[in-house]
Short mmCIF file of C-alpha atoms in Angstrom, two decimals:
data_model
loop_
_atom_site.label_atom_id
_atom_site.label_comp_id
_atom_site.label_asym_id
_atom_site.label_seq_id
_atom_site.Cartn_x
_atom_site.Cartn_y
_atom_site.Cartn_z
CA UNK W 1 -15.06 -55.74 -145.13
CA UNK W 2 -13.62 -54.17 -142.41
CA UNK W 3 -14.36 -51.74 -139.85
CA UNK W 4 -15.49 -48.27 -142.07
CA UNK W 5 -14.40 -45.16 -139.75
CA UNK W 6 -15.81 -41.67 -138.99
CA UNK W 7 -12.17 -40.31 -139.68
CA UNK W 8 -11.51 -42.03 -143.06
CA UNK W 9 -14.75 -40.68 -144.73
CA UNK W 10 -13.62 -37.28 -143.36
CA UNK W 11 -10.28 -37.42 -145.12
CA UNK W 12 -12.02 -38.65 -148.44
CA UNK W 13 -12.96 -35.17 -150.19
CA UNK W 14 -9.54 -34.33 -150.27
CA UNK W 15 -9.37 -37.86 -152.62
CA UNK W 16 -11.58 -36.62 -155.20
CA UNK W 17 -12.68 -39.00 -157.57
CA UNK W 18 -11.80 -41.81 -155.39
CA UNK W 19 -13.52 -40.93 -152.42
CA UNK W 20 -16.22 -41.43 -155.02
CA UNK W 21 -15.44 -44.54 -156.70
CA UNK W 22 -15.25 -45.80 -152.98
CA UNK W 23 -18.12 -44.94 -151.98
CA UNK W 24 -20.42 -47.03 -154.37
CA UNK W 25 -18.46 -49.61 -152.79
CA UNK W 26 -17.95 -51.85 -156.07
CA UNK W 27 -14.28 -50.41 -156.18
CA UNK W 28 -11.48 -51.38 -153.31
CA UNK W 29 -10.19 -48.30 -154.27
CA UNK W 30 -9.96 -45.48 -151.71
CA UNK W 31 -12.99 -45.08 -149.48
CA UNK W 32 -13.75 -46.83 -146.14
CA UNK W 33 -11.29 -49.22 -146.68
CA UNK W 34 -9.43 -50.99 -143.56
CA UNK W 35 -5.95 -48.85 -144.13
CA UNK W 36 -3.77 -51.43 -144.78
CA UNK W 37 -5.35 -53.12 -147.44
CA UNK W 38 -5.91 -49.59 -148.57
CA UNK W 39 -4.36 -50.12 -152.29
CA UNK W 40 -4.48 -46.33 -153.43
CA UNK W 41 -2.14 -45.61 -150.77
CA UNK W 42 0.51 -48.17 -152.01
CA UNK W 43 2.10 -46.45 -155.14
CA UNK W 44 3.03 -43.36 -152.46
CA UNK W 45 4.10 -45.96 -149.50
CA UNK W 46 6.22 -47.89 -152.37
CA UNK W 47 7.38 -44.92 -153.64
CA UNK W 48 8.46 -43.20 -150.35
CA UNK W 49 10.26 -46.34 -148.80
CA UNK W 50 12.11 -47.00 -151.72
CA UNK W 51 13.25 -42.97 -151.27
CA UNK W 52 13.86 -43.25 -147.41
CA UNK W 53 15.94 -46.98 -147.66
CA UNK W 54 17.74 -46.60 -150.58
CA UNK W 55 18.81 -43.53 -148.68
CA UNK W 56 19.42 -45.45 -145.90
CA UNK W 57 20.93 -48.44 -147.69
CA UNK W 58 23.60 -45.85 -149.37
CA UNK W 59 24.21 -43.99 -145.98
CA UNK W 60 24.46 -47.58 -144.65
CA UNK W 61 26.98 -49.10 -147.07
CA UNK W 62 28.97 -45.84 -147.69
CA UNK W 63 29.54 -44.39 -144.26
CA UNK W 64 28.46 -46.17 -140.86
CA UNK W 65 29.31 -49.97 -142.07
CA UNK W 66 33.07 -48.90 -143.17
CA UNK W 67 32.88 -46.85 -140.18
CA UNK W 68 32.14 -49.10 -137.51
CA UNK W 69 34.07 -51.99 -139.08
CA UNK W 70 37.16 -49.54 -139.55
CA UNK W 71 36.70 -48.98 -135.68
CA UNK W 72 36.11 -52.67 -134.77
CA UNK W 73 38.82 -53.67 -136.65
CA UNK W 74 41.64 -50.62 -135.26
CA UNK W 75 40.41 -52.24 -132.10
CA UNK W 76 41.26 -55.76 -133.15
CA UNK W 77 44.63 -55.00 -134.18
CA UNK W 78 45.49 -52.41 -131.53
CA UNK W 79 44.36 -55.42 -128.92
CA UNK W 80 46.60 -58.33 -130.87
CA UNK W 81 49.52 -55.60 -131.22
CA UNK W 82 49.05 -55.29 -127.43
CA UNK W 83 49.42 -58.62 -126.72
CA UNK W 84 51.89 -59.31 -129.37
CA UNK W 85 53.91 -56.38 -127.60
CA UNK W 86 53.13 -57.98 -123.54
CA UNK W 87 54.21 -61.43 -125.37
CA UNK W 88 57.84 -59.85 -126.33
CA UNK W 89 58.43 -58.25 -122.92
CA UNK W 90 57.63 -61.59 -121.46
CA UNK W 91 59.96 -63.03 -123.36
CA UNK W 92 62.61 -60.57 -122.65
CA UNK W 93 61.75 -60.82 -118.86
CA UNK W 94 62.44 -64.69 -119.33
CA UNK W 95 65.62 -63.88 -121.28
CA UNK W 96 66.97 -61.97 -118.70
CA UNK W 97 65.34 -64.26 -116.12
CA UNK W 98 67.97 -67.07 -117.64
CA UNK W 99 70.73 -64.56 -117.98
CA UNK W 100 70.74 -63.22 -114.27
CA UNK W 101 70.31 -67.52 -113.37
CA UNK W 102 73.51 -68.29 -115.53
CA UNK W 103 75.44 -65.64 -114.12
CA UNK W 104 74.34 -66.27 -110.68
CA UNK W 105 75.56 -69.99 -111.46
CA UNK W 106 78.38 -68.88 -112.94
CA UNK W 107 79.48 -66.72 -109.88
CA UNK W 108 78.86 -69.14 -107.93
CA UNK W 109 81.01 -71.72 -109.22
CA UNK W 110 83.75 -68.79 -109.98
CA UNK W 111 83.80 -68.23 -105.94
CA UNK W 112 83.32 -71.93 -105.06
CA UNK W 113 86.36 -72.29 -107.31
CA UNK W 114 87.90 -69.48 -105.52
CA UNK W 115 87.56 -71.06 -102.23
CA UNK W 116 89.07 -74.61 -102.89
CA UNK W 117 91.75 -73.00 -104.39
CA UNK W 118 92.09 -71.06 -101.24
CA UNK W 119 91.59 -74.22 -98.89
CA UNK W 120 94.19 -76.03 -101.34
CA UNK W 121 96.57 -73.84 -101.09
CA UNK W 122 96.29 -73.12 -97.33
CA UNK W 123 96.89 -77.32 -97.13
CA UNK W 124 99.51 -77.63 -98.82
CA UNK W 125 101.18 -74.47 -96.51
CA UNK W 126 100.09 -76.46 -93.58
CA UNK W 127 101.17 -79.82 -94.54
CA UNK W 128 104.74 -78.24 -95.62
CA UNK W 129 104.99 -76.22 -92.26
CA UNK W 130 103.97 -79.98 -90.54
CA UNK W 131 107.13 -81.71 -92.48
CA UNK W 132 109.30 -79.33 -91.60
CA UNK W 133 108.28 -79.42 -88.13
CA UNK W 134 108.34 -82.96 -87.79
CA UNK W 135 111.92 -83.08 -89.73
CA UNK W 136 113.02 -80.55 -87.16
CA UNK W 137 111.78 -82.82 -84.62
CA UNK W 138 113.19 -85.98 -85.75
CA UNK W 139 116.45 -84.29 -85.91
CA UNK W 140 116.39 -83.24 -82.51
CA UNK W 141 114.95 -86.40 -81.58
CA UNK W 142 117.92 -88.07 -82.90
CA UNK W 143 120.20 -85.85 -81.14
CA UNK W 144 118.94 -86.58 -78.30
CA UNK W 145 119.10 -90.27 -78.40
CA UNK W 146 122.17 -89.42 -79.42
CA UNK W 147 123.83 -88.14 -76.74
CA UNK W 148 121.41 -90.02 -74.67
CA UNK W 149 123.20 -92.88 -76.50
CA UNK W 150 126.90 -91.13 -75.47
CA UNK W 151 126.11 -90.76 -71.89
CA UNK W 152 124.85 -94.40 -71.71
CA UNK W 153 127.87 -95.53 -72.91
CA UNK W 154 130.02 -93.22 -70.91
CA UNK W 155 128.08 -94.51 -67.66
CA UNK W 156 128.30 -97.85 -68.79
CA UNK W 157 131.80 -97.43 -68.81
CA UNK W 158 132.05 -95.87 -65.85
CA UNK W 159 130.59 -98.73 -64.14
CA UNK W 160 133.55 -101.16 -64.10
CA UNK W 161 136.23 -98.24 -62.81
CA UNK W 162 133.52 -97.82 -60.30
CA UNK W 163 132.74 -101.24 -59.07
CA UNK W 164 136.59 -101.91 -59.18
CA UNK W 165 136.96 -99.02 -56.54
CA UNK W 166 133.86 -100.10 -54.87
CA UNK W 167 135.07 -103.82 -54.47
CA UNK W 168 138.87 -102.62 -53.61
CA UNK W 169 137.58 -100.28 -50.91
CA UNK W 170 135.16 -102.84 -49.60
CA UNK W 171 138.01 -105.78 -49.43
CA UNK W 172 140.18 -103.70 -47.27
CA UNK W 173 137.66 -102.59 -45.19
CA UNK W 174 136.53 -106.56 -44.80
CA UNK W 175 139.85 -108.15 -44.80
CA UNK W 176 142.40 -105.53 -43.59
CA UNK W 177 144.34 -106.64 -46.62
CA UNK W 178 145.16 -104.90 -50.02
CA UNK W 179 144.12 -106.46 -53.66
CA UNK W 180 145.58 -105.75 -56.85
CA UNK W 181 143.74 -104.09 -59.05
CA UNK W 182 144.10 -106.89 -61.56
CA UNK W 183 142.90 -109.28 -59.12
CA UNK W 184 139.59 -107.30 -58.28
CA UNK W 185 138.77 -106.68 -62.21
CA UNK W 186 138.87 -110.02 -62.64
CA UNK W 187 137.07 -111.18 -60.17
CA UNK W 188 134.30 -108.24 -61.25
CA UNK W 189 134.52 -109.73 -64.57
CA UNK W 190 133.64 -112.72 -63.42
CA UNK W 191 130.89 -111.71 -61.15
CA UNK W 192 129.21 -110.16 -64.00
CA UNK W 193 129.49 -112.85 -66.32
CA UNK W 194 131.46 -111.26 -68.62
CA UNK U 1 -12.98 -41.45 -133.06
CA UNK U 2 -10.22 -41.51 -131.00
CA UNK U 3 -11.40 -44.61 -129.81
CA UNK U 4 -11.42 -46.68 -132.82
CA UNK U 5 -8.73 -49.05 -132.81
CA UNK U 6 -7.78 -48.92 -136.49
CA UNK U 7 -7.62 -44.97 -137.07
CA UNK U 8 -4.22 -44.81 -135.83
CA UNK U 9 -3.13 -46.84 -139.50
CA UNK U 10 -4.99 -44.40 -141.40
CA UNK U 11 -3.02 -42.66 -144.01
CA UNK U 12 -3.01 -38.92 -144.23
CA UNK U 13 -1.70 -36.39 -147.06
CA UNK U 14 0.49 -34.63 -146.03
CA UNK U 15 1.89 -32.91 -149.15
CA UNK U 16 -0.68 -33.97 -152.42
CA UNK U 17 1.92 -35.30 -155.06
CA UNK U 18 0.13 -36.49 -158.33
CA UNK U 19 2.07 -38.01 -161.57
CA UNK U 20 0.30 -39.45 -164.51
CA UNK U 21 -2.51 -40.24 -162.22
CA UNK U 22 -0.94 -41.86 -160.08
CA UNK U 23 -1.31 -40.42 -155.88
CA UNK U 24 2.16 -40.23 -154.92
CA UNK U 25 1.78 -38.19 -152.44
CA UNK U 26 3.81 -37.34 -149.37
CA UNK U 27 1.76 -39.04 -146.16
CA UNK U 28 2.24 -38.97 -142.73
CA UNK U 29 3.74 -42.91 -143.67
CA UNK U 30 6.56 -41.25 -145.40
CA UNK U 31 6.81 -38.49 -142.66
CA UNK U 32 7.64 -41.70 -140.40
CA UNK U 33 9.71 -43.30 -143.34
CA UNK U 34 11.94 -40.26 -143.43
CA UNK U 35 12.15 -40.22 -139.18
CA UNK U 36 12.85 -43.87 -139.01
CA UNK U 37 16.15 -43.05 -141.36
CA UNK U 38 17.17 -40.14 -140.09
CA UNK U 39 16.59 -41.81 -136.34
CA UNK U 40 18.35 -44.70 -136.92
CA UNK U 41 21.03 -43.16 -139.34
CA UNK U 42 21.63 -40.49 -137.28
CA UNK U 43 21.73 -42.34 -134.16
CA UNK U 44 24.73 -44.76 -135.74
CA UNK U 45 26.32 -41.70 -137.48
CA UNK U 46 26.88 -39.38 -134.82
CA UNK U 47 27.33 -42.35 -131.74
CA UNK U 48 30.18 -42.86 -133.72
CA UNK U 49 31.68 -39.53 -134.73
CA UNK U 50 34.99 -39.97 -132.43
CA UNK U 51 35.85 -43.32 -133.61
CA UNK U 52 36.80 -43.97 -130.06
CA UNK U 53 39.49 -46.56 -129.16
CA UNK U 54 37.68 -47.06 -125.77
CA UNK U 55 33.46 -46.96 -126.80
CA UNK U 56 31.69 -44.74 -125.25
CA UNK U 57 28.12 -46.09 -124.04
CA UNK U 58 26.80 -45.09 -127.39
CA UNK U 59 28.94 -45.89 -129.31
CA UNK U 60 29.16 -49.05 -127.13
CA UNK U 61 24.94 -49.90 -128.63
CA UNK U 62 26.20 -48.68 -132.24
CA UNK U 63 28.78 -51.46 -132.27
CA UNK U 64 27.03 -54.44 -130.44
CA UNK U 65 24.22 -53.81 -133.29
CA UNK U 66 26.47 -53.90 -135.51
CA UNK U 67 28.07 -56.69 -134.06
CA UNK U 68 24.67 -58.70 -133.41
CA UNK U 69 23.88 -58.64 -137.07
CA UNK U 70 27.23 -59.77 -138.36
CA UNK U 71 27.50 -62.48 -136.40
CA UNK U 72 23.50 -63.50 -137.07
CA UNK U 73 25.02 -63.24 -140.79
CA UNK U 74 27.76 -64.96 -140.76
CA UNK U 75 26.32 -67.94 -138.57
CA UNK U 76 23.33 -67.70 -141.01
CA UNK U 77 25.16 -67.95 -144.36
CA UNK U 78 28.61 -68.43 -143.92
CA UNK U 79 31.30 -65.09 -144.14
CA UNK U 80 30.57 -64.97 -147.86
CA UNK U 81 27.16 -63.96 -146.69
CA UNK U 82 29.01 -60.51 -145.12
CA UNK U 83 28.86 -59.11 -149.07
CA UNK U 84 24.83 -58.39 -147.62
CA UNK U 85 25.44 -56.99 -144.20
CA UNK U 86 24.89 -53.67 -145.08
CA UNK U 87 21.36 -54.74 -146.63
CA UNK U 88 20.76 -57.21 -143.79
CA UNK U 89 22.02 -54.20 -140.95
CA UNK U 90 20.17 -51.83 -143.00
CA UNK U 91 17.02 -53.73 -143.05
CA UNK U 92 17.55 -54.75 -139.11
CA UNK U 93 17.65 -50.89 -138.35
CA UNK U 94 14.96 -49.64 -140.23
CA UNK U 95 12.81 -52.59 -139.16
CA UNK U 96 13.34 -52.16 -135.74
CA UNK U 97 13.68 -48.25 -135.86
CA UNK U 98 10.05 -48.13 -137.50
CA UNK U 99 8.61 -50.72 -134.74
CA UNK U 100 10.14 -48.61 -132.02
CA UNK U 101 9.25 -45.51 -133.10
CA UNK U 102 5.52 -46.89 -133.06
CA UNK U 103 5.20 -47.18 -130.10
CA UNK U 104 5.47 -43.52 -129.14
CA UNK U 105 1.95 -42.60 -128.74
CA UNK U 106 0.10 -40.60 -131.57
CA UNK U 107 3.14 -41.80 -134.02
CA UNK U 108 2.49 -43.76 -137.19
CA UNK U 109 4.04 -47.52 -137.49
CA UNK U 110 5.59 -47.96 -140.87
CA UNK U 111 5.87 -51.55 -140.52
CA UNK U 112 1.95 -51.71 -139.71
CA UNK U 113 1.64 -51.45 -143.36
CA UNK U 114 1.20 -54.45 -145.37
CA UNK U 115 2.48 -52.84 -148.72
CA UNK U 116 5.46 -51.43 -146.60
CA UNK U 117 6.58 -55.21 -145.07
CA UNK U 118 5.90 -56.81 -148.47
CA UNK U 119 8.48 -54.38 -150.41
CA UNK U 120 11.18 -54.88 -147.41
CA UNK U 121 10.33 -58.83 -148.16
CA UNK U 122 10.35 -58.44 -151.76
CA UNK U 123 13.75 -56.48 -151.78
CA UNK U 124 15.29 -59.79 -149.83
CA UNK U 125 13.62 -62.42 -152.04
CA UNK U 126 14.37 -60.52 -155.32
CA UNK U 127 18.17 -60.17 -154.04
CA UNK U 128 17.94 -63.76 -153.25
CA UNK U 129 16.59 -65.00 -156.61
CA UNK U 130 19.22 -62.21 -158.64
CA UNK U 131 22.20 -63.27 -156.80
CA UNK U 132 21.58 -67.15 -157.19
CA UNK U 133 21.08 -66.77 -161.14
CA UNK U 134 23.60 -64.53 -161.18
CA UNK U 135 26.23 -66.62 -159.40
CA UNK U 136 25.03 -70.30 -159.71
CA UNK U 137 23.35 -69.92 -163.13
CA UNK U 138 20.57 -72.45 -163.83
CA UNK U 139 22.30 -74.46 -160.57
CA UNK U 140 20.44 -72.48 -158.21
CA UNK U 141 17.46 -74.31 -159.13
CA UNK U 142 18.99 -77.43 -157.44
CA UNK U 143 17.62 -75.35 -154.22
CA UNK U 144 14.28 -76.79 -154.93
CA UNK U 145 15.86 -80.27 -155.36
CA UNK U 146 17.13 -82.07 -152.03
CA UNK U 147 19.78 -84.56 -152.68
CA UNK U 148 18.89 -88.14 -151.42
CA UNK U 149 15.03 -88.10 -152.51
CA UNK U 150 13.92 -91.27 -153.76
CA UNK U 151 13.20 -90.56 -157.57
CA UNK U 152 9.14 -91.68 -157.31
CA UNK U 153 8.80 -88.62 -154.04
CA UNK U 154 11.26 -86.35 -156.25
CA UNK U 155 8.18 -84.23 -158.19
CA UNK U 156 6.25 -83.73 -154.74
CA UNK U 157 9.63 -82.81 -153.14
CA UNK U 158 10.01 -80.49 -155.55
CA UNK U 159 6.57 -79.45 -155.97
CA UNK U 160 6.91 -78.09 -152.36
CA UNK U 161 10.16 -77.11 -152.16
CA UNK U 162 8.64 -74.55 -155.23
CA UNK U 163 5.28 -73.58 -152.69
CA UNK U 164 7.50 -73.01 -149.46
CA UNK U 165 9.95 -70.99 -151.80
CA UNK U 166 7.25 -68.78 -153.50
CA UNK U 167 5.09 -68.67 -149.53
CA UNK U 168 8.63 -67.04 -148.64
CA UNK U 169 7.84 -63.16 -149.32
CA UNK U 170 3.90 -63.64 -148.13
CA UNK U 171 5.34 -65.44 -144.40
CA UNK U 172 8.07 -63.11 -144.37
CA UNK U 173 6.15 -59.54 -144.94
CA UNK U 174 3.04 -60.77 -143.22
CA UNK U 175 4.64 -61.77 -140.04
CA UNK U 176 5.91 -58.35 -139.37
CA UNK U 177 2.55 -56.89 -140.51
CA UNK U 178 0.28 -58.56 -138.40
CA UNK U 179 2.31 -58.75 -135.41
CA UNK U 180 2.78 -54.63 -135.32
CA UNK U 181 -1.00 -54.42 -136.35
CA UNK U 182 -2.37 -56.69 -133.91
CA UNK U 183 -0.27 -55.65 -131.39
CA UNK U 184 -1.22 -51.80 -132.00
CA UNK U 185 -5.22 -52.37 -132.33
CA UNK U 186 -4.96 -54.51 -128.71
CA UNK U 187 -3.17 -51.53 -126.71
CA UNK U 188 -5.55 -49.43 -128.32
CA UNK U 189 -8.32 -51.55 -127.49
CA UNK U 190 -7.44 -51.67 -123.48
CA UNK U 191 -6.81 -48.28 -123.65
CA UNK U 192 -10.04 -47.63 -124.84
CA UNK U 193 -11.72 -49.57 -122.22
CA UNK U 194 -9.98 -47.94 -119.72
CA UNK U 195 -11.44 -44.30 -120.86
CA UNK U 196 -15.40 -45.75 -121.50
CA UNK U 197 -14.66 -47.79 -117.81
CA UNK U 198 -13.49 -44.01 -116.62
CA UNK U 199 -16.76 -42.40 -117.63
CA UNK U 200 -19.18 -44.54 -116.05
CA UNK U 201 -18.52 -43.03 -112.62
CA UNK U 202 -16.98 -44.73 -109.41
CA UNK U 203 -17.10 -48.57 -109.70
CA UNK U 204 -16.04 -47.41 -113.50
CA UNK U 205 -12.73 -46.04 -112.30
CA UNK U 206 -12.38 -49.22 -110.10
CA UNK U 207 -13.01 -51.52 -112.54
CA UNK U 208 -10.68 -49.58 -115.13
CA UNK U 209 -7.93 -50.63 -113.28
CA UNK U 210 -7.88 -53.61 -114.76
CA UNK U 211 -7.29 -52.95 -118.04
CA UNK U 212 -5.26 -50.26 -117.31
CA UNK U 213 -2.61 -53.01 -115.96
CA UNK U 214 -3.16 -54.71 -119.10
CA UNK U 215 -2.07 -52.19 -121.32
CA UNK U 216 0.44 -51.70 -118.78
CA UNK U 217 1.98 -54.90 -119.87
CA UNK U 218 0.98 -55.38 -123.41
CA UNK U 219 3.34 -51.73 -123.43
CA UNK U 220 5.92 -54.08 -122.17
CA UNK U 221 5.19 -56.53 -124.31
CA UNK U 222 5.08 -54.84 -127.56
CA UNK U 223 8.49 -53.27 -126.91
CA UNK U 224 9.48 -57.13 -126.98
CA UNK U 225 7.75 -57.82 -130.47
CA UNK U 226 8.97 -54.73 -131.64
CA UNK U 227 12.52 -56.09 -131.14
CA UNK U 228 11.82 -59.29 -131.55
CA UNK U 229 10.18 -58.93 -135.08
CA UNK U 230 13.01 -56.88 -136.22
CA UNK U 231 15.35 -59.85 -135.39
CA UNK U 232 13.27 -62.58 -136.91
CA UNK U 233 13.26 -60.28 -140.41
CA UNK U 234 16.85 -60.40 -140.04
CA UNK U 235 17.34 -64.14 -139.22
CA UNK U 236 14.57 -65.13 -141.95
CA UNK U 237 16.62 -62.51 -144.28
CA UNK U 238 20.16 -64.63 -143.74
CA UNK U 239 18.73 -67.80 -144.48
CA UNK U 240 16.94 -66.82 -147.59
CA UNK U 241 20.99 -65.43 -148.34
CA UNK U 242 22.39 -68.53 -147.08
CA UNK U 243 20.15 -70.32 -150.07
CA UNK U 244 21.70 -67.97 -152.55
CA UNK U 245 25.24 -68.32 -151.66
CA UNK U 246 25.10 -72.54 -151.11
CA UNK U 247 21.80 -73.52 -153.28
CA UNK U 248 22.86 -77.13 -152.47
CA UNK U 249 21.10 -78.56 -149.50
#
């Protein structure tokens, strides 16, 4: 049926009987059979791949599967430790983050705190020191105005005696003649109004 | 000889093993059985020896295999289907172990072997059809029935629900097959033209160039299929599961 090789019908007399069988042609047994459709081969092939993969399957199952799984897997966990691990020293880094804020706020308000004391208390100092002053000054103020007061008065005293003498002298230079002093007072008197 | 496309399948004895008639001998199919496993179980063994934290590069291809299949697994039949990943990544690796190792020239494809792709296919249907009994009891038979049928289509339905079920092993096994056979026989084809092309003197050697870029590619190419087929056997292998774990539709 298929192409009958040279080679095949130079392996046959180690067959035997089948090389025989095969080569009356009636059998599909052995002889110049196209390989693969070669059925005295198949018991061995069978036979030989169950050997080789069942080997293979129980190599397989029992050593490189659990092995390369068991790698995958320590790699798997070692990466989600990892980031578990980066995730918690975030977290700490925002923790302390907040904590150096707060304290900074805190501080902040401590010396603002600090300072209007400071200003408050340097006000009221001032503003004591200014009443004082100013008491000081009204008091000297009204000393002043006080004796300002004193010499008015004085002077405005003074001014009668003086315009008395002034009008004397003047009438007796004028008139040659002498006044009395009670004439001249009340003739200031009247002069002024008084 | 060396020309014929289809002597590179032939089976040799290696070591002559007969039991009660039967030829169970060691061939140069089992020589390439036993390198495939020891290749691809070696490969994942030692790549992964120092369980590093940080992969190295081969231990970096260990793990995205591993990786690749799981998830093809678990989007295929749900993380209950992860009870088969080491049959589905075992299957996977062999599978594409065997293709890969085929195409080294003068090495025997395991997977080029009809008998050999019908077992691996057998081994998924029969842990398909075990598991559902064993789990859903006579339920699993509700795969072949599709809710919302009208009751007059239900027997066809069913009737070919049962063929694609039972056409399952034959698609599955014979997929592989031919694509590793035909795939083989055409390199080996434009290879041989290039050689008879070679011998016919001057405008030979010119006109060999041709195929010579055509096995060039179909190289290329067949490293693709290799891979490829390897990934559709796994894919085809986690639906079949998925039907065992959820026979419902």
């Amino acid at each position: 049926m298929f192409v009958v090789t040279p080679a095949y019908a130079q392996s046959n007399p180690t067959e035997g009987t089948h090389s025989e069988t095969g080569a009356h042609g009636a059998e599909p047994h052995g002889g110049g059979m196209f390989p693969p459709f070669d059925s005295s081969t198949f018991a061995s092939q069978i036979l030989w791949l169950a050997i080789t993969f069942g080997l293979f399957y129980l190599l397989m199952s029992k050593v490189i599967v659990p092995r390369i799984g068991g790698i995958l897997e320590h790699r798997r966990d070692r990466i989600a430790q990892d980031l578990d691990e980066a995730n918690r020293l975030k977290e700490e880094g925002d923790e302390a983050i907040a904590a150096y804020e707060q304290e900074l706020a805190d501080a902040r308000k401590k010396a603002s705190a600090i300072a209007e004391a400071a200003r408050e208390k340097a006000k009221t100092a001032a503003e004591a020191e200014r009443v004082k002053t100013e008491a000081e000054l009204a008091e000297k103020m009204a000393e002043a105005e006080k004796s300002i007061a004193a010499i008015k008065q004085k002077a405005l005293a003074d001014v009668d005696s003086i315009a008395e003498e002034t009008a004397t002298e003047v009438v007796k230079q004028l008139l040659g003649g002498s006044v009395t002093k009670a004439e001249v007072a009340d003739a200031i008197r009247a002069a002024s109004g008084k | 000889m060396s020309n014929d496309p289809i002597h590179q399948f032939q089976i040799s004895k290696l070591v002559p093993i007969e039991i009660g008639g039967l030829d169970l001998s060691f061939t140069n199919s089992s020589l390439f059985m036993v390198a495939t496993v020891a290749a691809a179980a070696g490969f994942l063994f030692l790549t992964t020896s120092n369980r590093g934290m940080i992969p190295s590069r081969l231990q970096s291809v260990s793990e995205i295999s591993y990786e690749f299949v799981a998830s093809m697994l678990r989007d295929g039949a749900g993380s209950q289907g992860m009870r088969f990943f080491p049959m589905v990544f075992s299957l996977f690796m062999f599978v594409l172990v065997a293709n890969l190792l085929g195409m080294f020239p003068y090495f025997f494809t395991v997977t080029s072997h009809l008998i050999v792709t019908f077992a691996l296919a057998m081994l998924v249907i029969g842990t398909v059809v075990v598991y559902g009994f064993w789990k859903h009891g006579l339920h699993f038979l509700n795969l072949f029935v599709p809710s919302g049928v009208p009751g007059a289509l239900m027997p066809l339905v069913v009737l070919i629900e049962v063929i694609s079920f039972l056409s399952r092993p034959i698609s599955l096994s014979v997929r592989l097959f031919a694509n590793m056979l035909a795939g083989h026989i055409t390199l080996k084809v434009f290879a041989g033209f290039v050689v008879s092309l070679g011998s016919m003197g001057a405008l030979g050697i010119g006109g060999a160039i041709l195929p010579l870029a055509m096995t060039v590619a179909l190289t290329a190419l067949e490293f693709l299929v290799a891979f490829l087929q390897a990934y559709v056997f796994a894919v085809l292998t986690c639906m079949y599961l998925n039907d065992a774990l959820h026979p419902g539709h």
